Coordinates of N, CA and C and ligand atoms in Angstrom, one line a residue:
X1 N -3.4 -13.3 -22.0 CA -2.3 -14.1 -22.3 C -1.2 -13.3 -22.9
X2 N -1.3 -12.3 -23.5 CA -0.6 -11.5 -24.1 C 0.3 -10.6 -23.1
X3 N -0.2 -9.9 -22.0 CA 0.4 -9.9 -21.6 C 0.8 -10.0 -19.9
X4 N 1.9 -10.7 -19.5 CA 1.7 -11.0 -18.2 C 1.8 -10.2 -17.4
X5 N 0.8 -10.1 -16.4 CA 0.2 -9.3 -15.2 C 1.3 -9.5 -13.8
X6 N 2.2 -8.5 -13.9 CA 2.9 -8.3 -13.0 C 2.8 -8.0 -11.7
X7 N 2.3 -8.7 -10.6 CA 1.5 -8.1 -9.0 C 2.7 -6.6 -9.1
X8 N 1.4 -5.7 -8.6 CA 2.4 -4.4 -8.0 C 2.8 -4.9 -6.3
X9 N 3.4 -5.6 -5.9 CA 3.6 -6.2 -4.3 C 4.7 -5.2 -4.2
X10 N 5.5 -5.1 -2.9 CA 6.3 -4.2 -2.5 C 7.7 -4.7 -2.5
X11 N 8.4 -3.9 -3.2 CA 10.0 -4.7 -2.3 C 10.5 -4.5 -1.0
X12 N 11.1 -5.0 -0.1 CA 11.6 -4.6 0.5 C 13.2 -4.9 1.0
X13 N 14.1 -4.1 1.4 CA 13.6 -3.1 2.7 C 12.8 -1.5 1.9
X14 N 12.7 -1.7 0.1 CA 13.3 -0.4 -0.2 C 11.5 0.6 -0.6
X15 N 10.7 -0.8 -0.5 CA 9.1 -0.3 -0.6 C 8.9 0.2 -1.8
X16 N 9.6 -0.3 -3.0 CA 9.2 0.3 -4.0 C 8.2 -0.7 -4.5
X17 N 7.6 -0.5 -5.6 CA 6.8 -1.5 -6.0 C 7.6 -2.2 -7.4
X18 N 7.5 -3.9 -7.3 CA 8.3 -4.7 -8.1 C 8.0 -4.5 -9.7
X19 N 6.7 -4.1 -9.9 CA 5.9 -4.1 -11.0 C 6.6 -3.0 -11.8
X20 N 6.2 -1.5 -11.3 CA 6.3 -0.1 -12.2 C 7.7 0.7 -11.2
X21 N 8.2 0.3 -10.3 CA 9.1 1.2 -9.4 C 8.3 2.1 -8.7
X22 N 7.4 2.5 -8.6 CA 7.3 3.7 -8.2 C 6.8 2.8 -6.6
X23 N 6.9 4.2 -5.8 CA 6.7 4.0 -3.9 C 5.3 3.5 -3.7
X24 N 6.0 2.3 -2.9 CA 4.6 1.0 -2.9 C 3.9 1.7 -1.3
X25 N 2.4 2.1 -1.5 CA 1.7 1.5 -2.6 C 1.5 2.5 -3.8
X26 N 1.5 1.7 -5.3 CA 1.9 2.8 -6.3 C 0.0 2.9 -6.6
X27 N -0.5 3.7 -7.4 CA -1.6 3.4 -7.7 C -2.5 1.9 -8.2
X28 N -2.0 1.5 -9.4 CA -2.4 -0.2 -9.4 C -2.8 -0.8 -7.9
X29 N -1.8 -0.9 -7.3 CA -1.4 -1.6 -6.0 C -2.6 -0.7 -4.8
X30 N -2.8 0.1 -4.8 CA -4.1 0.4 -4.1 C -5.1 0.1 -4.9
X31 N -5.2 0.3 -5.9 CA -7.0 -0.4 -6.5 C -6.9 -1.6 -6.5
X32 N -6.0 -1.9 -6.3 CA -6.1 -3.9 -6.2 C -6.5 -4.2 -4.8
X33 N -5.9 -3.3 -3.9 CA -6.3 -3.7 -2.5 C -7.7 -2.8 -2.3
X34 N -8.3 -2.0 -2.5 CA -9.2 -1.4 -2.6 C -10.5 -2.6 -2.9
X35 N -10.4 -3.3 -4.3 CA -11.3 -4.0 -5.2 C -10.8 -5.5 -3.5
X36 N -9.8 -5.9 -3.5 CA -10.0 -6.7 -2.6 C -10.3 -6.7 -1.2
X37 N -10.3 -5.7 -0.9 CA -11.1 -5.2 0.3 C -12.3 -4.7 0.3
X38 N -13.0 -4.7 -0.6 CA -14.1 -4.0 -0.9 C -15.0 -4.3 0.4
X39 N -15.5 -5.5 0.6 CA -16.6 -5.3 1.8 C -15.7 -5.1 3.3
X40 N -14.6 -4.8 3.5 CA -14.4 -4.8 4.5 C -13.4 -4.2 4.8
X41 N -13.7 -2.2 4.8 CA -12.3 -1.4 4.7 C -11.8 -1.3 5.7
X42 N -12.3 -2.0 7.0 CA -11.4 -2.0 8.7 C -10.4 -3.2 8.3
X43 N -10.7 -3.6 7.9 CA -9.5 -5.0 7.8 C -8.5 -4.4 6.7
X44 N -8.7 -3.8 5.6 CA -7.6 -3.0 5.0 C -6.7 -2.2 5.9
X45 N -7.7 -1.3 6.1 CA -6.6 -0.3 7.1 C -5.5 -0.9 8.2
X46 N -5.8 -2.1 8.9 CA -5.6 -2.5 9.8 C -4.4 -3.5 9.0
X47 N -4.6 -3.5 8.1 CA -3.3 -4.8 7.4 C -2.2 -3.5 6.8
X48 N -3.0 -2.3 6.1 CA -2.0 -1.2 5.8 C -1.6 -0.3 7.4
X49 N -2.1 -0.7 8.0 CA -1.6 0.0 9.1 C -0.2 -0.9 9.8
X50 N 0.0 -2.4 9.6 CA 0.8 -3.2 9.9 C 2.1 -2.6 8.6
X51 N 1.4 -2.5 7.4 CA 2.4 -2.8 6.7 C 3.3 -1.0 7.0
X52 N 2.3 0.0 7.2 CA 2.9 1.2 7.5 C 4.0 1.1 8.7
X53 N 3.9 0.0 9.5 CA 4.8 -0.1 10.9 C 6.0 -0.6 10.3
X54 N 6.3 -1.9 9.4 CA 7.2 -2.6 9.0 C 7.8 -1.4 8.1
X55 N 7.3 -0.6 6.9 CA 7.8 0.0 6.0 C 8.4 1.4 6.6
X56 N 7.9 1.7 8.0 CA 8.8 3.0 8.5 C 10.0 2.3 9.1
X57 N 9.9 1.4 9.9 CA 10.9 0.5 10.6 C 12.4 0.3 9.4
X58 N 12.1 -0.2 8.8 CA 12.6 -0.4 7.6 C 13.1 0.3 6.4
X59 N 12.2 1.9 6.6 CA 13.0 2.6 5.5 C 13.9 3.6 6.8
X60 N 13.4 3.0 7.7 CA 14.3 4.2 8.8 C 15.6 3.8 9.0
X61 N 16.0 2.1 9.1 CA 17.2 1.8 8.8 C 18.0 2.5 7.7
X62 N 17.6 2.3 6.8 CA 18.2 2.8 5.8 C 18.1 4.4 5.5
X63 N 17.6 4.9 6.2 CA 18.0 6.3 6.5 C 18.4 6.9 7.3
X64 N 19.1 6.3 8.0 CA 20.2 6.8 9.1 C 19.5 6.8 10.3
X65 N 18.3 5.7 10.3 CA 17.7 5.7 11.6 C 16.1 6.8 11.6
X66 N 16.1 7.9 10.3 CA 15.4 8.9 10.9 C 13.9 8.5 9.8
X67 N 13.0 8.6 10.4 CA 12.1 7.8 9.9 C 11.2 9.1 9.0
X68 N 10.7 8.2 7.9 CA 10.2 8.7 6.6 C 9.1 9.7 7.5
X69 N 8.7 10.8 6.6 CA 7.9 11.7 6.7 C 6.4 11.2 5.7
X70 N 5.4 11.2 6.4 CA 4.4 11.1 5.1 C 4.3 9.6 4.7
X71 N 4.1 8.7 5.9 CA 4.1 7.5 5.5 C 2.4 7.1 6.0
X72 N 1.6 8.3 6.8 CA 0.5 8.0 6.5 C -0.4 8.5 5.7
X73 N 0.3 9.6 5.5 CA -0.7 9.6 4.1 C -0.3 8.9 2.9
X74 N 1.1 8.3 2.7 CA 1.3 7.0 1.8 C 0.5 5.6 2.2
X75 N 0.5 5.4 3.1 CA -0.6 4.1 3.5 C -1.9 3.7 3.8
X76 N -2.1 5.2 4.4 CA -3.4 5.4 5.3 C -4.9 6.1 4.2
X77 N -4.4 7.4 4.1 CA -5.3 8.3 3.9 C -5.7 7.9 2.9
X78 N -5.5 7.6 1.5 CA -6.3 7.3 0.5 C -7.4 6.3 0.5
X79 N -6.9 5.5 1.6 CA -7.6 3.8 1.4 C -8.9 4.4 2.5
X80 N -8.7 5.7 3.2 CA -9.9 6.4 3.9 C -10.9 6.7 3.4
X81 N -10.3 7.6 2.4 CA -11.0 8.6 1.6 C -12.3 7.5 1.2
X82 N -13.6 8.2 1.0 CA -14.7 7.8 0.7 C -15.5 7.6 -0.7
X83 N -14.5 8.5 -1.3 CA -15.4 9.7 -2.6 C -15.9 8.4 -3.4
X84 N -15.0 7.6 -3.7 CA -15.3 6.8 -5.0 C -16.4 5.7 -4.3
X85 N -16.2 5.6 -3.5 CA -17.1 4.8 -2.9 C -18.4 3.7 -3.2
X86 N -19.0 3.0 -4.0 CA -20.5 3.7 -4.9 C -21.6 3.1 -3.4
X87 N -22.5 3.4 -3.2 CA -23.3 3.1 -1.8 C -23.6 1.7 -2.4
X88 N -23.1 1.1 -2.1 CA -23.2 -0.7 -2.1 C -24.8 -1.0 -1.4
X89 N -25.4 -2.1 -1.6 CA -26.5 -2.6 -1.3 C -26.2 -2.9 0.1
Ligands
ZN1 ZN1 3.2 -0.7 -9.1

């Protein structure tokens, strides 16, 4: 109650995150999709892989057309990575 839980969601066109500013997805904002994706990380990827199409589309406007560098290892590669993983039942 004390204090109110700000979703880290994305802005757009500018993809920052609404919560902390920082480039969505900011950390919060992957452990929330991480914890909500938990049994099913093909359907994560596949919704960050949508959202990776819209957010190059969209920061490419706004950069004279030329499209961001490094937008999959901003959307992609972490939500890959295995390490934390714990071997679920
Ligand atoms: Zn955030």
């Amino acid at each position: 109650m004390s204090r109110p839980a700000r979703p880290h969601v994305p802005m757009r066109p500018l993809w920052r995150c609404r919560a902390c500013g920082a480039e969505w997805p900011c950390q919060p904002a992957r452990l929330a999709l991480l914890v909500e994706y938990r049994d099913d990380r093909t359907a994560l990827l596949v919704y960050l892989g949508t959202l990776m199409q819209e957010a190059g589309d969209q920061l490419a406007q706004l950069n004279g057309h030329a499209r961001p560098a490094g937008l999959a290892d901003r959307f992609l590669t972490w939500a890959r990575a295995r390490g934390q993983d714990p071997d679920g039942p």
